[in-house]
mmCIF file of C-alpha atoms in Angstrom:
data_model
loop_
_atom_site.group_PDB
_atom_site.id
_atom_site.type_symbol
_atom_site.label_atom_id
_atom_site.label_comp_id
_atom_site.label_asym_id
_atom_site.label_seq_id
_atom_site.Cartn_x
_atom_site.Cartn_y
_atom_site.Cartn_z
ATOM 1 C CA MET A 1 10.730 14.432 -9.146
ATOM 2 C CA LYS A 2 11.647 12.794 -12.401
ATOM 3 C CA GLU A 3 9.135 10.060 -13.187
ATOM 4 C CA ASN A 4 10.135 9.419 -16.800
ATOM 5 C CA ARG A 5 13.402 7.590 -16.186
ATOM 6 C CA ASN A 6 14.218 4.345 -17.957
ATOM 7 C CA LYS A 7 14.307 1.335 -15.654
ATOM 8 C CA GLN A 8 17.738 0.333 -16.923
ATOM 9 C CA SER A 9 19.322 3.724 -16.281
ATOM 10 C CA TRP A 10 17.633 4.301 -12.924
ATOM 11 C CA GLN A 11 20.241 4.860 -10.211
ATOM 12 C CA GLY A 12 17.908 5.403 -7.259
ATOM 13 C CA TYR A 13 16.525 8.493 -5.591
ATOM 14 C CA ASP A 14 18.635 11.498 -4.817
ATOM 15 C CA PHE A 15 18.510 13.144 -1.381
ATOM 16 C CA ASN A 16 15.801 15.686 -2.274
ATOM 17 C CA GLU A 17 13.520 12.984 -3.658
ATOM 18 C CA LEU A 18 13.983 10.905 -0.505
ATOM 19 C CA VAL A 19 13.118 13.897 1.655
ATOM 20 C CA CYS A 20 10.004 14.581 -0.454
ATOM 21 C CA ARG A 21 8.817 10.988 -0.199
ATOM 22 C CA ARG A 22 9.455 10.922 3.541
ATOM 23 C CA VAL A 23 7.450 14.123 4.051
ATOM 24 C CA LEU A 24 4.563 12.759 1.957
ATOM 25 C CA THR A 25 4.548 9.513 3.923
ATOM 26 C CA ASP A 26 4.609 11.364 7.253
ATOM 27 C CA ALA A 27 1.730 13.576 6.103
ATOM 28 C CA ARG A 28 -0.340 10.521 5.108
ATOM 29 C CA ILE A 29 0.321 8.865 8.467
ATOM 30 C CA GLU A 30 -0.687 11.993 10.384
ATOM 31 C CA ALA A 31 -3.869 12.360 8.327
ATOM 32 C CA GLN A 32 -4.771 8.733 9.005
ATOM 33 C CA LYS A 33 -4.148 9.180 12.743
ATOM 34 C CA THR A 34 -6.387 12.259 12.768
ATOM 35 C CA ARG A 35 -9.198 10.438 10.964
ATOM 36 C CA LEU A 36 -8.859 7.495 13.337
ATOM 37 C CA ALA A 37 -8.989 9.761 16.397
ATOM 38 C CA GLU A 38 -12.071 11.575 15.071
ATOM 39 C CA THR A 39 -13.838 8.283 14.442
ATOM 40 C CA ALA A 40 -12.949 7.091 17.950
ATOM 41 C CA GLN A 41 -14.377 10.306 19.451
ATOM 42 C CA THR A 42 -17.584 9.834 17.446
ATOM 43 C CA VAL A 43 -17.911 6.250 18.683
ATOM 44 C CA LYS A 44 -17.420 7.434 22.253
ATOM 45 C CA LYS A 45 -20.081 10.159 22.074
ATOM 46 C CA GLU A 46 -22.896 8.473 20.146
ATOM 47 C CA ASN A 47 -25.696 6.082 20.941
ATOM 48 C CA PRO A 48 -24.426 2.494 21.430
ATOM 49 C CA LEU A 49 -26.386 1.156 18.436
ATOM 50 C CA VAL A 50 -25.084 3.887 16.157
ATOM 51 C CA SER A 51 -21.581 3.567 17.555
ATOM 52 C CA MET A 52 -21.412 -0.113 16.556
ATOM 53 C CA ARG A 53 -21.682 0.975 12.929
ATOM 54 C CA ASN A 54 -18.924 3.515 13.488
ATOM 55 C CA LEU A 55 -16.869 0.902 15.299
ATOM 56 C CA ARG A 56 -16.961 -1.184 12.117
ATOM 57 C CA SER A 57 -15.713 1.787 10.117
ATOM 58 C CA LEU A 58 -12.997 2.312 12.728
ATOM 59 C CA ALA A 59 -11.903 -1.300 12.351
ATOM 60 C CA THR A 60 -11.766 -1.008 8.569
ATOM 61 C CA ALA A 61 -9.668 2.153 8.841
ATOM 62 C CA VAL A 62 -6.927 0.219 10.584
ATOM 63 C CA SER A 63 -4.729 -1.484 8.002
ATOM 64 C CA PHE A 64 -3.400 -5.017 8.124
ATOM 65 C CA ILE A 65 0.043 -3.647 8.953
ATOM 66 C CA ASP A 66 -1.377 -1.941 12.043
ATOM 67 C CA TYR A 67 -3.002 -5.218 13.089
ATOM 68 C CA GLY A 68 0.342 -6.961 12.614
ATOM 69 C CA ILE A 69 2.161 -4.405 14.747
ATOM 70 C CA LEU A 70 -0.483 -4.720 17.474
ATOM 71 C CA ALA A 71 -0.199 -8.508 17.369
ATOM 72 C CA VAL A 72 3.593 -8.387 17.775
ATOM 73 C CA ARG A 73 3.329 -5.959 20.698
ATOM 74 C CA LEU A 74 0.668 -8.089 22.370
ATOM 75 C CA TYR A 75 2.753 -11.236 21.841
ATOM 76 C CA ARG A 76 5.813 -9.583 23.419
ATOM 77 C CA ARG A 77 3.776 -8.587 26.479
ATOM 78 C CA ILE A 78 2.129 -11.979 26.931
ATOM 79 C CA LYS A 79 5.173 -14.128 26.143
ATOM 80 C CA PRO A 80 6.897 -13.675 29.560
ATOM 81 C CA LEU A 81 3.744 -14.862 31.355
ATOM 82 C CA PHE A 82 3.942 -18.293 29.708
ATOM 83 C CA SER A 83 7.709 -18.795 29.645
ATOM 84 C CA LYS A 84 9.030 -21.813 31.521
ATOM 85 C CA LYS A 85 11.611 -21.082 34.188
#
């Protein structure tokens, strides 16, 4: 990828650069999912007092975007229960 472009002459990414960035993003997401799953397994197997510490690390591994997505999903599930008919 060409990183030394001038901002004025920058015309956007070409197809190969978009594919590269997409693959990198997908790889990061998969790595984060794997780490999260491993931490969850550790929390499940360990002593409750030790697992609380790991639960904190699990909560910090989840980004604010993930919390936002979970909140929207939860809102969509709960919303029909309180709708007036």
